[in-house]
Short mmCIF file of C-alpha atoms and ligand atoms in Angstrom, two decimals:
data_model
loop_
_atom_site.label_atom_id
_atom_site.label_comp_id
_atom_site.label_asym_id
_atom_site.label_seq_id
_atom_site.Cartn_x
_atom_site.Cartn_y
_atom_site.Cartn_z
CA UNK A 2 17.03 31.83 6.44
CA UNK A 3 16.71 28.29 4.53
CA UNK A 4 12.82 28.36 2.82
CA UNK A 5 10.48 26.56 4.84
CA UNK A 6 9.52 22.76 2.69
CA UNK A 7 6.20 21.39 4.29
CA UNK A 8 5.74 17.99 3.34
CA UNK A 9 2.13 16.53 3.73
CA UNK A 10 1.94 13.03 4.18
CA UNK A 11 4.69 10.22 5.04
CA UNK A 12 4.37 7.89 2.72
CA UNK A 13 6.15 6.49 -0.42
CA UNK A 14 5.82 10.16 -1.90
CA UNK A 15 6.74 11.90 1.24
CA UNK A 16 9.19 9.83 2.93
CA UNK A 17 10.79 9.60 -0.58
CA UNK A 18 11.36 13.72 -0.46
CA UNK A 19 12.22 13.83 3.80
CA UNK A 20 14.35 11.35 3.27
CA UNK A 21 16.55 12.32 0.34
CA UNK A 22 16.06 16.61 0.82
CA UNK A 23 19.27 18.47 1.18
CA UNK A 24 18.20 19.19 4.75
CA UNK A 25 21.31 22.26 4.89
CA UNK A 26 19.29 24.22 2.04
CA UNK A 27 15.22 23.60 3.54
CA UNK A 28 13.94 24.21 6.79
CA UNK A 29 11.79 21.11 6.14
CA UNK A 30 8.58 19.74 8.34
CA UNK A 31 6.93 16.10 7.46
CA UNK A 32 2.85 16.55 8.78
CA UNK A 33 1.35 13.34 9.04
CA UNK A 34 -1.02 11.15 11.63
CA UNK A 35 1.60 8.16 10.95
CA UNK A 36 4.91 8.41 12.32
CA UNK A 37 6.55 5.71 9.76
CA UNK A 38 6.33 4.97 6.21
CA UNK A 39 4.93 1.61 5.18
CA UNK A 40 6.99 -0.20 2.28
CA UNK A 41 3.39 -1.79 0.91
CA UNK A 42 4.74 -4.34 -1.31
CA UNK A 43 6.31 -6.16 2.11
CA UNK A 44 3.04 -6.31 4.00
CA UNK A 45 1.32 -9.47 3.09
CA UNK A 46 5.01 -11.29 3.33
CA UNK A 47 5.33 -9.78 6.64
CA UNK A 48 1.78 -10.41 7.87
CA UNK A 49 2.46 -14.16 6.63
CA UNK A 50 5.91 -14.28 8.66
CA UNK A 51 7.93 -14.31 5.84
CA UNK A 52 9.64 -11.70 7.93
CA UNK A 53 9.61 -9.49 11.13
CA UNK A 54 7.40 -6.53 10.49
CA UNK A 55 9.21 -3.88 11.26
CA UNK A 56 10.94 -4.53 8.44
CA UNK A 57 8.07 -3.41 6.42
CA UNK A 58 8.46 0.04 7.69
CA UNK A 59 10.66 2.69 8.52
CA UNK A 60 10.30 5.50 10.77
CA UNK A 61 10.05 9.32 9.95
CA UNK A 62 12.03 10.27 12.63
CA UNK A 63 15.91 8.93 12.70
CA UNK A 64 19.33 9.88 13.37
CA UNK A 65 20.47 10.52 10.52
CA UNK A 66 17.53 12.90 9.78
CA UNK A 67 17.38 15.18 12.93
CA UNK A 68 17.24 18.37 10.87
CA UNK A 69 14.11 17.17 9.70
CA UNK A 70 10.80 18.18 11.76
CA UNK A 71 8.04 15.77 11.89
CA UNK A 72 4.44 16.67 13.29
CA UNK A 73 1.62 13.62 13.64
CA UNK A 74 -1.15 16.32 13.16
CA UNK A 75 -3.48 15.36 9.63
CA UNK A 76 -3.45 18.93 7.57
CA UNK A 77 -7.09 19.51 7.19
CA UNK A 78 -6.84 22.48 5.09
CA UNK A 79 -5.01 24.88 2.85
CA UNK A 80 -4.88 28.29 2.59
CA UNK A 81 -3.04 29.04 -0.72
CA UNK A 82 -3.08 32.75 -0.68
CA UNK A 83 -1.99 33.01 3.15
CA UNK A 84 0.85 30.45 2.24
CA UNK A 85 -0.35 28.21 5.46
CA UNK A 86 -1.78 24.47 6.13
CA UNK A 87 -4.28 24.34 8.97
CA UNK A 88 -3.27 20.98 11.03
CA UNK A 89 -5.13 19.08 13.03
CA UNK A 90 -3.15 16.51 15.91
CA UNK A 91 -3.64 13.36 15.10
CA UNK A 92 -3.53 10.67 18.31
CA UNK A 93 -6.77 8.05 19.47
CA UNK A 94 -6.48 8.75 22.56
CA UNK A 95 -6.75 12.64 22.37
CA UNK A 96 -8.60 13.09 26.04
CA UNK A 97 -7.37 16.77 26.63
CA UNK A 98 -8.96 17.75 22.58
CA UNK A 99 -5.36 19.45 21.36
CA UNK A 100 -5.84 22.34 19.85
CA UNK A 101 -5.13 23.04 15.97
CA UNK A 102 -2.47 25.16 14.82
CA UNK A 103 -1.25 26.60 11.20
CA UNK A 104 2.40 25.96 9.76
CA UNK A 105 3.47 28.41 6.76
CA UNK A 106 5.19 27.28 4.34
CA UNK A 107 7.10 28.98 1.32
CA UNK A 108 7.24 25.46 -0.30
CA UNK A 109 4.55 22.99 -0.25
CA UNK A 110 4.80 18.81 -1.13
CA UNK A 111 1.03 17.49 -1.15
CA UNK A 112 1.33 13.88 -0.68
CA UNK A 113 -1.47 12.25 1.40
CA UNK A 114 -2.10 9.44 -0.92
CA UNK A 115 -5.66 7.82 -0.65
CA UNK A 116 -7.42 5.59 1.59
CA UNK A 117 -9.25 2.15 0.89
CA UNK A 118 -12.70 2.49 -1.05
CA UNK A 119 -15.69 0.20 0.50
CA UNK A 120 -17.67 1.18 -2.62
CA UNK A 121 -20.58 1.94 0.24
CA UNK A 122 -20.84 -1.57 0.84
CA UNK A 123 -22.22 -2.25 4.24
CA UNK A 124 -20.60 -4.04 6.74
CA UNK A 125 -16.82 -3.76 5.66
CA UNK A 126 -14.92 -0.62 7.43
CA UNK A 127 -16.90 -2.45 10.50
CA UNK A 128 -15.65 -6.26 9.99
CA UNK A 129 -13.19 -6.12 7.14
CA UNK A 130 -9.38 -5.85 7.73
CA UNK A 131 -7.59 -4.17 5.37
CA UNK A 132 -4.12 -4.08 4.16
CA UNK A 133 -2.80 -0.65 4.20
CA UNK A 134 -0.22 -0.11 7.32
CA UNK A 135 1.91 -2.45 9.26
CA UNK A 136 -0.60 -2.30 12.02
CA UNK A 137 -2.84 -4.19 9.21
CA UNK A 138 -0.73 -6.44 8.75
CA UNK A 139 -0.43 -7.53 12.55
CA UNK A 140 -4.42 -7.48 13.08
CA UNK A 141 -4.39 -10.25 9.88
CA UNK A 142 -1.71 -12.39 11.36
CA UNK A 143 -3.44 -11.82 14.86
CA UNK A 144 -7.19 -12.72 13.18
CA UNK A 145 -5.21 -15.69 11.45
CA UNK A 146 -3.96 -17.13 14.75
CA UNK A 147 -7.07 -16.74 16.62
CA UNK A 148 -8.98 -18.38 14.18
CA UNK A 149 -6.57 -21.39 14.30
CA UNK A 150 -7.20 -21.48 18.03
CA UNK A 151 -10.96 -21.69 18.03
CA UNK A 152 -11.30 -24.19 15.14
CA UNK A 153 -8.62 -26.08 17.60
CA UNK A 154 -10.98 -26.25 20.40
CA UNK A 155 -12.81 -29.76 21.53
CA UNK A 156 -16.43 -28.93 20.89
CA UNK A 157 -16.14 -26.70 17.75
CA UNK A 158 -18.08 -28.54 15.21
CA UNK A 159 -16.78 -29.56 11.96
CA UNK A 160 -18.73 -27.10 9.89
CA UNK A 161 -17.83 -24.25 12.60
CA UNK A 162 -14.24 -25.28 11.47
CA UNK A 163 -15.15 -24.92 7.74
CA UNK A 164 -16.47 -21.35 8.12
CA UNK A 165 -13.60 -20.33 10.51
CA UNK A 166 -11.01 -21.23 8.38
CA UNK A 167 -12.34 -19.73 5.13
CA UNK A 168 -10.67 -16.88 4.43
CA UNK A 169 -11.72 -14.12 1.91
CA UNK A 170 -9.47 -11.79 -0.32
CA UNK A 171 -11.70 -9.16 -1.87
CA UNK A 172 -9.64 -8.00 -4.81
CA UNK A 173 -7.99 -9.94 -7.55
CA UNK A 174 -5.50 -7.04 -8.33
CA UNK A 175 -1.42 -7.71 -7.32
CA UNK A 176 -2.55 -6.87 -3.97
CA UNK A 177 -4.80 -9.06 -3.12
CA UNK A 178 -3.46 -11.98 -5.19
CA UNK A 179 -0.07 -11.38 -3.34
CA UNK A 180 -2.25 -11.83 0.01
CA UNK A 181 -3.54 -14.84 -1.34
CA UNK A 182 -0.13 -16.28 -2.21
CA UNK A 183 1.84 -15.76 0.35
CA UNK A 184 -1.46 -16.93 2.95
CA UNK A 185 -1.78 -19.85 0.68
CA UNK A 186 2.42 -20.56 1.87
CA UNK A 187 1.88 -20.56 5.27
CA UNK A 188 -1.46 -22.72 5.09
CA UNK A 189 0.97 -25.61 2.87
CA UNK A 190 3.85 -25.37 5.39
CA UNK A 191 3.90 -23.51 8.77
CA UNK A 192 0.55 -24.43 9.46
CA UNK A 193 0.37 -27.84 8.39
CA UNK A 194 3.02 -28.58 11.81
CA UNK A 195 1.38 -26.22 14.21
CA UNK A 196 -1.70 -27.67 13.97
CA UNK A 197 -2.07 -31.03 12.91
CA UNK A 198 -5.80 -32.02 11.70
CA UNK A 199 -6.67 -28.45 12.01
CA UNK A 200 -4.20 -26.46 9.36
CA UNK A 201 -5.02 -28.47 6.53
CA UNK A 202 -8.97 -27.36 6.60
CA UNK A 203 -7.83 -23.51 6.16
CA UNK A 204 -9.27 -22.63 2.54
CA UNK A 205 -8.92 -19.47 0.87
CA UNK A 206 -11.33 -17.46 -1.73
CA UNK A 207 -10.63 -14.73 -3.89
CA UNK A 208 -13.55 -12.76 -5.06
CA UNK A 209 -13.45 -10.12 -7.75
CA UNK A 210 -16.41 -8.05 -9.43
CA UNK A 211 -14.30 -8.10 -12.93
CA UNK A 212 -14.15 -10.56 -14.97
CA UNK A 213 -10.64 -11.56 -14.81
CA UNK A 214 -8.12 -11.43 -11.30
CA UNK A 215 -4.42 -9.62 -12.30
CA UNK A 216 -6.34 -7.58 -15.07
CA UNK A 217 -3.22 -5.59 -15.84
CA UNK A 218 -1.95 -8.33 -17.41
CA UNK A 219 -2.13 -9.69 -20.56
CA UNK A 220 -4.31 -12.56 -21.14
CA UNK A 221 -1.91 -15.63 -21.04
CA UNK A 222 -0.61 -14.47 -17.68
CA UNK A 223 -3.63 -13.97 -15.85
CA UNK A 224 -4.85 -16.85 -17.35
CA UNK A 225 -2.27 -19.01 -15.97
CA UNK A 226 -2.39 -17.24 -12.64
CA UNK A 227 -5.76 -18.03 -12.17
CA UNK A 228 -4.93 -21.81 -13.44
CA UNK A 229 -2.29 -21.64 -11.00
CA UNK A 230 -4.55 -20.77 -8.40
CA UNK A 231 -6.62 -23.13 -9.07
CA UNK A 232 -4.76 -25.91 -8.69
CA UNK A 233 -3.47 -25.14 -5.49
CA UNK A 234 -7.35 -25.47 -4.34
CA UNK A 235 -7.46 -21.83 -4.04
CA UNK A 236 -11.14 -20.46 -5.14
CA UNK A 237 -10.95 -17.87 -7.50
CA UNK A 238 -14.72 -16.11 -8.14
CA UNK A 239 -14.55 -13.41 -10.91
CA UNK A 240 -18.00 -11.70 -11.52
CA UNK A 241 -18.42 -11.48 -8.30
CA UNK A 242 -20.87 -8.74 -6.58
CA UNK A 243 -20.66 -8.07 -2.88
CA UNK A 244 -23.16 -6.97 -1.36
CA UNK A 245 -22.75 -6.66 2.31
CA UNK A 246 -20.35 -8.29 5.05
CA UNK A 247 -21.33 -9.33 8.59
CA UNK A 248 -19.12 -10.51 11.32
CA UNK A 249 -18.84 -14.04 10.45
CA UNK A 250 -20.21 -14.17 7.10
CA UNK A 251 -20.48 -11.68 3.84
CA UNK A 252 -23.50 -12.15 1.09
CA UNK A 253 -22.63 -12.10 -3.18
CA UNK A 254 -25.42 -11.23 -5.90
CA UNK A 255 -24.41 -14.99 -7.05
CA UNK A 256 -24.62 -17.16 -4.05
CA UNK A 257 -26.12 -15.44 -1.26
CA UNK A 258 -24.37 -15.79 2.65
CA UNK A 259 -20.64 -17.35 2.33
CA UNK A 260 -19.52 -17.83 5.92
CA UNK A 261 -15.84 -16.54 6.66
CA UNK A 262 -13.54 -16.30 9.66
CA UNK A 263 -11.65 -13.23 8.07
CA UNK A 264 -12.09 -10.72 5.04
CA UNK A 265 -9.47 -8.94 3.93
CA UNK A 266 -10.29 -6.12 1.61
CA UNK A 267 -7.84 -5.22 -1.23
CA UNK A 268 -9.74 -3.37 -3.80
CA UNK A 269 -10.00 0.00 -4.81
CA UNK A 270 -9.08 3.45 -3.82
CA UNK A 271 -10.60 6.46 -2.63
CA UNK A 272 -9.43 10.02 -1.97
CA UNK A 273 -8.76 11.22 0.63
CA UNK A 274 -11.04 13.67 3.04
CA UNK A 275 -8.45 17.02 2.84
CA UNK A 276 -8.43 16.66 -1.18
CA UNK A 277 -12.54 17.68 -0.63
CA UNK A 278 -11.19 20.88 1.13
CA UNK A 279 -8.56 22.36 -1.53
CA UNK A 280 -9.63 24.43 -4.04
CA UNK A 281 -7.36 22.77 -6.69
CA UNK A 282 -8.16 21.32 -10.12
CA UNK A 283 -9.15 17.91 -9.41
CA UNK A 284 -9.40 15.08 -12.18
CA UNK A 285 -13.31 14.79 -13.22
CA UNK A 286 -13.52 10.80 -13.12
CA UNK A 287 -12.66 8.01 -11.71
CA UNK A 288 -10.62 8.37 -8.83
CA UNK A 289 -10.36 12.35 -7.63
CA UNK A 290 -6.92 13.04 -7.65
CA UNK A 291 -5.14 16.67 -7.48
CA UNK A 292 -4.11 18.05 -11.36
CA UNK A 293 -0.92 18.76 -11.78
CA UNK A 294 1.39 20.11 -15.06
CA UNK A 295 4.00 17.86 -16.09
CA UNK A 296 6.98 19.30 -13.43
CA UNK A 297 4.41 18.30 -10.72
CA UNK A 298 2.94 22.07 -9.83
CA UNK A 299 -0.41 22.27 -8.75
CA UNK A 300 -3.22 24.05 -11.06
CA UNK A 301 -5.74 26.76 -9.47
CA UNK A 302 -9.13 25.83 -9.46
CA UNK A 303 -10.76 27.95 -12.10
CA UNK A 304 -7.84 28.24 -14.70
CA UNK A 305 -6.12 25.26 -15.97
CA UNK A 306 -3.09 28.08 -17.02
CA UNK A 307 -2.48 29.22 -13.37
CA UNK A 308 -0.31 27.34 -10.82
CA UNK A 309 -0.43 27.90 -6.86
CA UNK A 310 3.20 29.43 -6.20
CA UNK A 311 5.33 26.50 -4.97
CA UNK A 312 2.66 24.09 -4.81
CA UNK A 313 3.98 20.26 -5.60
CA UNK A 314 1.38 17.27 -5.22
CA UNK A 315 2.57 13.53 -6.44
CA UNK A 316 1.76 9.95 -5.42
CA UNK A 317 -1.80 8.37 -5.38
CA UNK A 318 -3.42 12.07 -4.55
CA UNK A 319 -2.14 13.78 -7.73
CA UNK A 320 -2.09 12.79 -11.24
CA UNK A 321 -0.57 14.37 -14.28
CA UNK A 322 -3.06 16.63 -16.62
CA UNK A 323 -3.76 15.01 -19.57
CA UNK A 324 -0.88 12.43 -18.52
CA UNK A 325 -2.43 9.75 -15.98
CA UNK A 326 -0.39 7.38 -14.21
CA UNK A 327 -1.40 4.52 -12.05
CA UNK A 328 -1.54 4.60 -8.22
CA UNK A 329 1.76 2.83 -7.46
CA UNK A 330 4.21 3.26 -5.21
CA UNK A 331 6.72 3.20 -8.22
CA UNK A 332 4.92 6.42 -9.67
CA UNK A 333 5.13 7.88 -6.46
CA UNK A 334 9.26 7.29 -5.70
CA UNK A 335 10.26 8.38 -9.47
CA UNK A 336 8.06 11.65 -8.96
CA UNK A 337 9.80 11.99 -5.64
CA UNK A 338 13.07 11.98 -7.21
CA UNK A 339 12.32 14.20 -9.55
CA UNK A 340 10.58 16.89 -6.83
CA UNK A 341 14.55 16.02 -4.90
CA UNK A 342 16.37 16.83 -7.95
CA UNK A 343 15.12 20.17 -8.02
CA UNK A 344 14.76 21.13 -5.09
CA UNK A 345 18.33 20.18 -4.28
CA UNK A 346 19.78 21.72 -7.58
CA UNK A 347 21.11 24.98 -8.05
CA UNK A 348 17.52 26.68 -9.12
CA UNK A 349 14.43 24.97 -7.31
CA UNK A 350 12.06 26.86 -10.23
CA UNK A 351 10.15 23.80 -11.59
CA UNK A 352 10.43 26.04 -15.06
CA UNK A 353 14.22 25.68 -15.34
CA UNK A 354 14.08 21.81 -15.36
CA UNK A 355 12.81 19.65 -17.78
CA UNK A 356 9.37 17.72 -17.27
CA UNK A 357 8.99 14.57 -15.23
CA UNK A 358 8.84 11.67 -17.33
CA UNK A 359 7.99 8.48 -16.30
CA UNK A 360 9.90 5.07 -16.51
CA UNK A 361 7.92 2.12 -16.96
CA UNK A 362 9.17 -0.92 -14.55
CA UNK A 363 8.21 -4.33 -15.31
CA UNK A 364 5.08 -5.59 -13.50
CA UNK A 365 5.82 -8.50 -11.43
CA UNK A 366 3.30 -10.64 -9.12
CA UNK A 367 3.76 -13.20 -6.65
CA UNK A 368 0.90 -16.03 -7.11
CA UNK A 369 2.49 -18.69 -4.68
CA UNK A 370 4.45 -22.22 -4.51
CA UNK A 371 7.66 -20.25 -5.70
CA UNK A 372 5.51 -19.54 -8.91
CA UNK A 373 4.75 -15.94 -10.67
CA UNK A 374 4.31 -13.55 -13.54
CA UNK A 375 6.20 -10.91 -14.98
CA UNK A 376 4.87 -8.75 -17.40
CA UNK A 377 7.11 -7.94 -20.65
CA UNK A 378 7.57 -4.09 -21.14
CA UNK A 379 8.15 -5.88 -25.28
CA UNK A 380 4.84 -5.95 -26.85
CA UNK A 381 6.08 -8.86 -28.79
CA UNK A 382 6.98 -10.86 -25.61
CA UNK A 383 4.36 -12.72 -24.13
CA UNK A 384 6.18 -12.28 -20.42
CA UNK A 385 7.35 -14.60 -17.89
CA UNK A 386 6.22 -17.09 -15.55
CA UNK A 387 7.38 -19.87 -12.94
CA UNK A 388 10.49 -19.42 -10.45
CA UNK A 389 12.08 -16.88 -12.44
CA UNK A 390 9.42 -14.39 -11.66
CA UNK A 391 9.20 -15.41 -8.44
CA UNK A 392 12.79 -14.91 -7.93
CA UNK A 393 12.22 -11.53 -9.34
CA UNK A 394 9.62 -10.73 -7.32
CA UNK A 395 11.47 -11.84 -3.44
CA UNK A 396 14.65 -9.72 -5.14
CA UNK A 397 11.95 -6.83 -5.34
CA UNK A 398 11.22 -7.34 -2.37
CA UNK A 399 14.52 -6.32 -0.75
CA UNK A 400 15.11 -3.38 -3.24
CA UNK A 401 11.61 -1.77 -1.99
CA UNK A 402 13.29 -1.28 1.57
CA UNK A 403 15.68 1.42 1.40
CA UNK A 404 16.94 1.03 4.78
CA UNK A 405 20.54 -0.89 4.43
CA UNK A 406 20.23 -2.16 7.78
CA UNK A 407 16.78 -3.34 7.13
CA UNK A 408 17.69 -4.98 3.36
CA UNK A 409 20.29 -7.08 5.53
CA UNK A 410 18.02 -8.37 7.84
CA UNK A 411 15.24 -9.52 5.10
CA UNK A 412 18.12 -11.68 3.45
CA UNK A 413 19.41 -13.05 6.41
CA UNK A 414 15.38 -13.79 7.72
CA UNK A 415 15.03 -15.37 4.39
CA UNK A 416 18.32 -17.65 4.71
CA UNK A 417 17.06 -18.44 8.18
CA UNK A 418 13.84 -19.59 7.23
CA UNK A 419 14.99 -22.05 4.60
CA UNK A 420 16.80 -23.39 7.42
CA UNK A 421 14.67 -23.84 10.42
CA UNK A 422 11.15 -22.96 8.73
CA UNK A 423 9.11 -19.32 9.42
CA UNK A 424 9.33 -18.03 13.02
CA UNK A 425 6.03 -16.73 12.67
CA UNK A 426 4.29 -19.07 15.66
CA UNK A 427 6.21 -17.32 18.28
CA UNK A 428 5.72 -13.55 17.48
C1 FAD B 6 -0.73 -3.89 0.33
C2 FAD B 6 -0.25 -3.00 -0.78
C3 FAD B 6 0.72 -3.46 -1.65
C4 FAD B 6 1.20 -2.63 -2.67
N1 FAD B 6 2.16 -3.11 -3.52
C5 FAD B 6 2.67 -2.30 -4.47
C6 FAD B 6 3.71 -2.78 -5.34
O1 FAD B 6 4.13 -3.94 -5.25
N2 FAD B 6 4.21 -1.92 -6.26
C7 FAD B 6 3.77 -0.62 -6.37
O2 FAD B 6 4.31 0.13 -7.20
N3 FAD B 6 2.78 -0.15 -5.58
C8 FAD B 6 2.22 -0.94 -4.63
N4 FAD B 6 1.22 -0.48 -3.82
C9 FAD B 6 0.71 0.89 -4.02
C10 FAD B 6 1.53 1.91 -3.20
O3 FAD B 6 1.58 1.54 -1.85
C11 FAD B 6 0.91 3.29 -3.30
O4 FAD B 6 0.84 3.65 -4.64
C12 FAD B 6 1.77 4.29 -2.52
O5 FAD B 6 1.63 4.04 -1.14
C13 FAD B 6 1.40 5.74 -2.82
O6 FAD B 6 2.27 6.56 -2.10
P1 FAD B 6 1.76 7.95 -1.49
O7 FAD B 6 2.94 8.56 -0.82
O8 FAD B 6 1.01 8.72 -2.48
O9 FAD B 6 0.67 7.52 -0.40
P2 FAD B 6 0.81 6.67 0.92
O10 FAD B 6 1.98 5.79 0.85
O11 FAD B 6 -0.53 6.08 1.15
O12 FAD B 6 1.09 7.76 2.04
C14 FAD B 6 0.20 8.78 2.33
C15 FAD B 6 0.60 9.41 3.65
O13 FAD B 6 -0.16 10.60 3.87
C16 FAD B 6 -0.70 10.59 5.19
N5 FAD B 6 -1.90 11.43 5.18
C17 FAD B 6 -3.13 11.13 4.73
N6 FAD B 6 -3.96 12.19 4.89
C18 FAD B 6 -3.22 13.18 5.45
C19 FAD B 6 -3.50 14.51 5.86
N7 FAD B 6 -4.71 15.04 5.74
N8 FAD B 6 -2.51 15.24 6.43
C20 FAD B 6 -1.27 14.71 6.58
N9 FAD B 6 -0.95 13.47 6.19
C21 FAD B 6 -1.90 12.72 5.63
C22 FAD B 6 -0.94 9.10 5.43
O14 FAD B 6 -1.06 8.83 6.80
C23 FAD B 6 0.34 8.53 4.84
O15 FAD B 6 1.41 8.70 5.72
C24 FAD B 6 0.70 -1.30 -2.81
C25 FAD B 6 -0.30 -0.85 -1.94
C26 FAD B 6 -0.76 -1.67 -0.93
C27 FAD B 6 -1.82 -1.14 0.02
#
């Protein structure tokens, strides 16, 4: 009988492993509350209608992957000894209370990734929107659009219109500047024709507690990003603290209330609830992530020398011992590759294979008006800016979808919007 993979989580990390597994050699079930995988670098450009959105996502379940079992149950704990995950179904509407059932497994992918951290400010998981999952990306396009509507209507007054159409990106990280960017598109173009004497009042903010936005760069490049920014009449307030959000309005440290129509929060990340459960080593700061050696194997809880038998844990969740790596989705594929080249190689002992090493990609970030950075991987290069990175980030953009189908149909929406304009009035 082929060994029984369980795969937690179906996200870059996960859908990575389902989706590239020798499915002849593992019996292999995916357990996670979402039934598709969300390429995250596409969601602002699809919430902005740069394309359709489910091209920002791909689904667990296909044709070409029958063999492959897929369960939307969240795995609420693990019992290492037993060799067993105790699942939980996950649905919203889960009237009849299904009951929770345990999956063995002889091999085991941990991969749940991590959720967005409020900081315990109050007021945002209640009126934020945040920018996780396609179905994020739809509620920002449909806040967008309704917004539009009611600053369109006869008796809304002028400075109802001002605080309507002031929109708020929490988060000067790629993320949230991306948001920004490709918002701050739409509001020069799209909107600008659909609603005339209305469009042109949309104004955007970007607030940050650090000191700089895109701090992962090197100075010159966020500098000119924020210049950038700037000059497109985009507000960009670093030092900024936070302090709560309300429905219509949030308050700083700095200037007290700031009315809003919509905040989108892009900052910060926070484990998730099953990584409290698992007695695992955990990293001690920061962000608490599972420890792993350097071939990806998890480490017991009370001895750094002893690893759970054929326990794997990689993207956001997990971290390297004593070898951190950021929480990007292009950590999480190249770990997923490696986890696929052993498991689909003639021995799937970790031992046998060399450690994972990681590849450092070139950072690249989209700051608007066909304009961006790229950050040199030289240290004597200062990096790149203008169209050339923004070329580099749209061909990005296609090479993060790795459904051919779906690669085909970003081009073609692109071609098709330099043609007619963005479609993005009538979906
Ligand atoms: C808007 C946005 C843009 C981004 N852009 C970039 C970029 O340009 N470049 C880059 O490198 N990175 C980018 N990132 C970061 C990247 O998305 C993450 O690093 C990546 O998603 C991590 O992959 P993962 O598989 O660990 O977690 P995720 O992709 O978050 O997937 C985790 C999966 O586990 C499931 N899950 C959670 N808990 C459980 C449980 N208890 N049981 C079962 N399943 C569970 C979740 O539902 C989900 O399916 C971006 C992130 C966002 C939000």
């Amino acid at each position: 009988m082929a060994p029984k993979l369980v795969i937690i989580g179906s996200g870059w990390a996960g859908f990575y492993i389902a989706e590239k597994i020798d499915p002849h050699k593992y019996d292999v079930t995916v357990v996670s509350p979402r039934r598709t995988s969300a390429y995250t670098p596409l969601l602002a450009s699809a919430a902005c209608g740069v394309f359709n959105f489910y091209l920002a996502e791909d689904s667990v379940r296909s044709k070409s992957r029958k063999q492959i079992h897929f369960l939307k149950a969240n795995v609420t704990g693990i019992d290492f000894d037993g060799k067993k995950c105790r699942c939980e179904p996950a649905f919203d509407d889960d009237d009849e209370h299904l009951p929770v059932f345990d999956l063995s497994y002889d091999l085991l992918v941990i991969a749940p990734g991590c959720i967005p951290n409020t900081f315990g400010t109050p007021g945002v998981e209640e009126h934020a929107v945040f920018m996780k999952n396609v179905s994020d990306a739809m509620k920002v396009r449909k806040i967008l659009f309704d917004l539009l509507e009611k600053a369109s209507l006869p008796n809304t007054s002028p400075e109802r219109v001002k605080e309507l159409l002031h929109i708020v990106v929490v988060g000067g990280g790629p993320t949230g500047i991306e948001m920004t960017a490709e918002l701050d598109d739409l509001a020069h173009k799209e909107l600008q024709d659909l609603y005339p004497g209305v469009g042109d009042k949309l104004s955007i903010s970007i607030h940050d507690i650090a000191p700089n936005i895109l701090s992962a760069y090197d100075k010159k490049l966020y500098e000119y990003a924020n210049t950038q920014l700037v000059r497109r009449h985009i507000e960009v307030k670093t030092n900024s603290h936070i302090e709560r959000v309300e429905k219509d309005c949030f308050y700083t440290k700095e200037d007290g209330r700031i009315g809003c129509g919509m905040l989108v929060w892009a900052t910060g990340n926070k484990n998730v609830p099953l990584l409290e459960e698992l007695n695992v080593r955990k990293t001690q700061k920061g962000l608490k992530r599972i420890l792993t050696d350097s071939r990806l194997r998890v480490v017991k809880a009370k001895d750094e020398n002893a690893l759970h038998d054929g326990v794997f844990a990689l993207g956001d969740a997990a971290d390297i011992d004593g070898a951190s790596l950021p929480t990007t989705a292009e950590v999480a594929v190249q770990k997923a590759k490696y986890l696929v080249e052993i498991f689909n190689s003639m021995s799937s002992d970790a031992a046998a294979h060399s450690p994972f090493k990681y590849e450092q990609k070139q950072l690249v970030s989209y700051i608007g008006g066909r304009d961006g950075v790229i950050a040199s991987k030289d240290n004597d290069h200062e990096g790149w800016t203008g169209r050339s990175a923004w070329l580099a980030w749209r061909g990005s953009n296609v090479t993060w979808n790795r459904n051919l189908r779906s690669r085909v149909m970003i081009v073609f929406t692109w071609a098709l919007n330099a043609i007619f304009g963005k479609e993005i009035a009538k979906i």
